[in-house]
PDB file of C-alpha atoms and ligand atoms in Angstrom:
ATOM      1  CA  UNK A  21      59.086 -23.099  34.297  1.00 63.00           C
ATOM      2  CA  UNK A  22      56.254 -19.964  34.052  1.00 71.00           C
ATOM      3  CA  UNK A  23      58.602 -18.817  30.921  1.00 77.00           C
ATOM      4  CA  UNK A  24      58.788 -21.786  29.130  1.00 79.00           C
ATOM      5  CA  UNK A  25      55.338 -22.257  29.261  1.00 79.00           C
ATOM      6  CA  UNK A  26      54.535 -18.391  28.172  1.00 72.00           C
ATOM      7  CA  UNK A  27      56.734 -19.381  25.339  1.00 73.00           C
ATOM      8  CA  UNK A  28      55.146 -22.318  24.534  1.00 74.00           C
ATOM      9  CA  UNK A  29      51.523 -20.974  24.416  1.00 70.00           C
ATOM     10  CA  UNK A  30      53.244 -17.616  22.206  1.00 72.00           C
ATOM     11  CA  UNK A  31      54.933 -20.518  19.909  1.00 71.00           C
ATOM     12  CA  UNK A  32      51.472 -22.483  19.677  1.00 67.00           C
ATOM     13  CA  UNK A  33      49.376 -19.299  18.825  1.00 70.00           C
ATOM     14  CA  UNK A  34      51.979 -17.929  16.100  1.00 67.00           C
ATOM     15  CA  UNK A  35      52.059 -22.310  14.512  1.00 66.00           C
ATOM     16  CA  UNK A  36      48.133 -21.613  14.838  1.00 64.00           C
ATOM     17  CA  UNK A  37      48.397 -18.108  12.837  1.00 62.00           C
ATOM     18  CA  UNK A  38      50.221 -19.263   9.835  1.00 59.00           C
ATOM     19  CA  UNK A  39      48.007 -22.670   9.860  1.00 56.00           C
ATOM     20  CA  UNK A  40      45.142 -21.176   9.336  1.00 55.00           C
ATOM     21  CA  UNK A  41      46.752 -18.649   6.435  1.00 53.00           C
ATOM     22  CA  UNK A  42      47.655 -21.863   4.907  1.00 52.00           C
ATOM     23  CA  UNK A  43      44.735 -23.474   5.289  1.00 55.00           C
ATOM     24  CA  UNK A  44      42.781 -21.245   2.995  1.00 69.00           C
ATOM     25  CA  UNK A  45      45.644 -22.174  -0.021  1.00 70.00           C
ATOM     26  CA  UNK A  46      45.261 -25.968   1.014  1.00 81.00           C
ATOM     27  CA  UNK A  47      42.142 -25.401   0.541  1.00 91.00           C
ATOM     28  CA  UNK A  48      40.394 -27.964  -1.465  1.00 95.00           C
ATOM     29  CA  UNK A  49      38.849 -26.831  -4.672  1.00 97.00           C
ATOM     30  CA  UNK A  50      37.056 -29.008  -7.975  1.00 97.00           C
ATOM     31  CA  UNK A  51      38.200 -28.692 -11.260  1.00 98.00           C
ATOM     32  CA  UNK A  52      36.658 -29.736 -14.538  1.00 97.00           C
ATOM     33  CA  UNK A  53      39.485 -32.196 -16.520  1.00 97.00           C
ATOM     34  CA  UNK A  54      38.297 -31.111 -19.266  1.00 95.00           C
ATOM     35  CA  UNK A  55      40.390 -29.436 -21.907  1.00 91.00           C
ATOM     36  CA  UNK A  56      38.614 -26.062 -22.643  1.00 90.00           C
ATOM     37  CA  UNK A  57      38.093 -25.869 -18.447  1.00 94.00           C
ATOM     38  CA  UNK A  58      40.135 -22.848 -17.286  1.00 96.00           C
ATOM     39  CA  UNK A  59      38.267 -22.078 -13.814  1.00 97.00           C
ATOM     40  CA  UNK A  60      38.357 -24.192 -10.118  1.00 97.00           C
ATOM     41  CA  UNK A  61      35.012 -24.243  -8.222  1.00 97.00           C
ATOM     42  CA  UNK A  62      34.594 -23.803  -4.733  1.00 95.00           C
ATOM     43  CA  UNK A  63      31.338 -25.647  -4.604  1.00 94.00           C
ATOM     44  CA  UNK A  64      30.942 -29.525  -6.298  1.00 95.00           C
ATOM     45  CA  UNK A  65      27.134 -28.346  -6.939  1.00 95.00           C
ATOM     46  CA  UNK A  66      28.070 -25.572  -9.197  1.00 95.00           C
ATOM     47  CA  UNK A  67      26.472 -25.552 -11.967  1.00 93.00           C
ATOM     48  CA  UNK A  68      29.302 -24.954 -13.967  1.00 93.00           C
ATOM     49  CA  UNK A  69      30.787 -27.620 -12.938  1.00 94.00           C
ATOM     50  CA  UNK A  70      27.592 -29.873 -13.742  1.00 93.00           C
ATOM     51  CA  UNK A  71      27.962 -29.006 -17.504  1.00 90.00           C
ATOM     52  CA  UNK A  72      31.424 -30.601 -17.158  1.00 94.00           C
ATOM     53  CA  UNK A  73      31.907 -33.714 -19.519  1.00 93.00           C
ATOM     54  CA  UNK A  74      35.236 -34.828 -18.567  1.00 96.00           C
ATOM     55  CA  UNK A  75      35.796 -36.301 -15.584  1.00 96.00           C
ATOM     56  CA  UNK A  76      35.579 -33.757 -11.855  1.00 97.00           C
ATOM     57  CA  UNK A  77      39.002 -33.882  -9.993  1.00 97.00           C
ATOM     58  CA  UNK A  78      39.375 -32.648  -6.271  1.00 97.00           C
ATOM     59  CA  UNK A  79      42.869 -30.811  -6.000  1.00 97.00           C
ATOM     60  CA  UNK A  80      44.377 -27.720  -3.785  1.00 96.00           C
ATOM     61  CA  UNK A  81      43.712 -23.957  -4.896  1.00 95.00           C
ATOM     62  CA  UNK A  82      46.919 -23.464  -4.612  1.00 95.00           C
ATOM     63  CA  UNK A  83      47.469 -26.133  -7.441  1.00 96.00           C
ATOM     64  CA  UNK A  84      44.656 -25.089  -8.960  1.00 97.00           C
ATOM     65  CA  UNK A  85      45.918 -21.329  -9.358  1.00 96.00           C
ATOM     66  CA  UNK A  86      49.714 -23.326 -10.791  1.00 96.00           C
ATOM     67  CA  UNK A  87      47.582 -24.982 -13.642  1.00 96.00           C
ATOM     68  CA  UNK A  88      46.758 -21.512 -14.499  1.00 97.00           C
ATOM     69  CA  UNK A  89      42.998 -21.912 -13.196  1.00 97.00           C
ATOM     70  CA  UNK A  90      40.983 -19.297 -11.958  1.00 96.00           C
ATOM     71  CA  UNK A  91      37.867 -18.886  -9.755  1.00 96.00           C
ATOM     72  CA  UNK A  92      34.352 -19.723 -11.606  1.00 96.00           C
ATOM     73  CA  UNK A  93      32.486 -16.606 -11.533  1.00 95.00           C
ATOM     74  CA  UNK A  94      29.401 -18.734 -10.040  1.00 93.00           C
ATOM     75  CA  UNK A  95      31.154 -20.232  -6.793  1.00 93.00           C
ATOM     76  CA  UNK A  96      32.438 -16.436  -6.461  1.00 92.00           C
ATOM     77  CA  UNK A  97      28.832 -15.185  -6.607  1.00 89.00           C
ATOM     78  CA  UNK A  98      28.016 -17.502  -4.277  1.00 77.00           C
ATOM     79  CA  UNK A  99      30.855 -16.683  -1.733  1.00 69.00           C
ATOM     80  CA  UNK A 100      29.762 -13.591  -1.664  1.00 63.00           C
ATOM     81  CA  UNK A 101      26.418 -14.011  -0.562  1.00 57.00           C
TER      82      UNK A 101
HETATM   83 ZN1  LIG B  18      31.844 -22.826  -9.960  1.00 63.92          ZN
END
């Protein structure tokens, strides 16, 4: 019974581990519709993202980063800080 429950809690950490590294690319990010738009924002303040004219979509980074999108150099500015 001791073992199984060793196991368990080993199980539950390593399930825990590769949550939280997927967590980060489930992440949710904003992105600008519009068609010149080629960046995701961390933040829905950015200002960036306030001179968008189409319409402000929440998706995944990781599907962000598939459409070809990269980081706004504001939100990673901001990160940084
Ligand atoms: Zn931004």
């Amino acid at each position: 019974m001791k073992h199984t429950t060793i196991i368990l809690i080993a199980a539950m950490a390593l399930l825990c581990g590769s949550a939280s590294a997927q967590i980060k690319k489930n992440a949710k990010v904003y992105i600008c519709t519009g068609k010149n738009a080629k960046t995701y924002h961390l933040n829905r303040t950015c200002d960036a993202l306030s001179n968008c004219k189409a319409e402000i979509k929440q998706i995944s980074m990781a599907e962000a980063i598939k459409k070809g999108r990269h980081l706004c150099k504001n939100c990673k500015g901001n990160a940084k800080k």
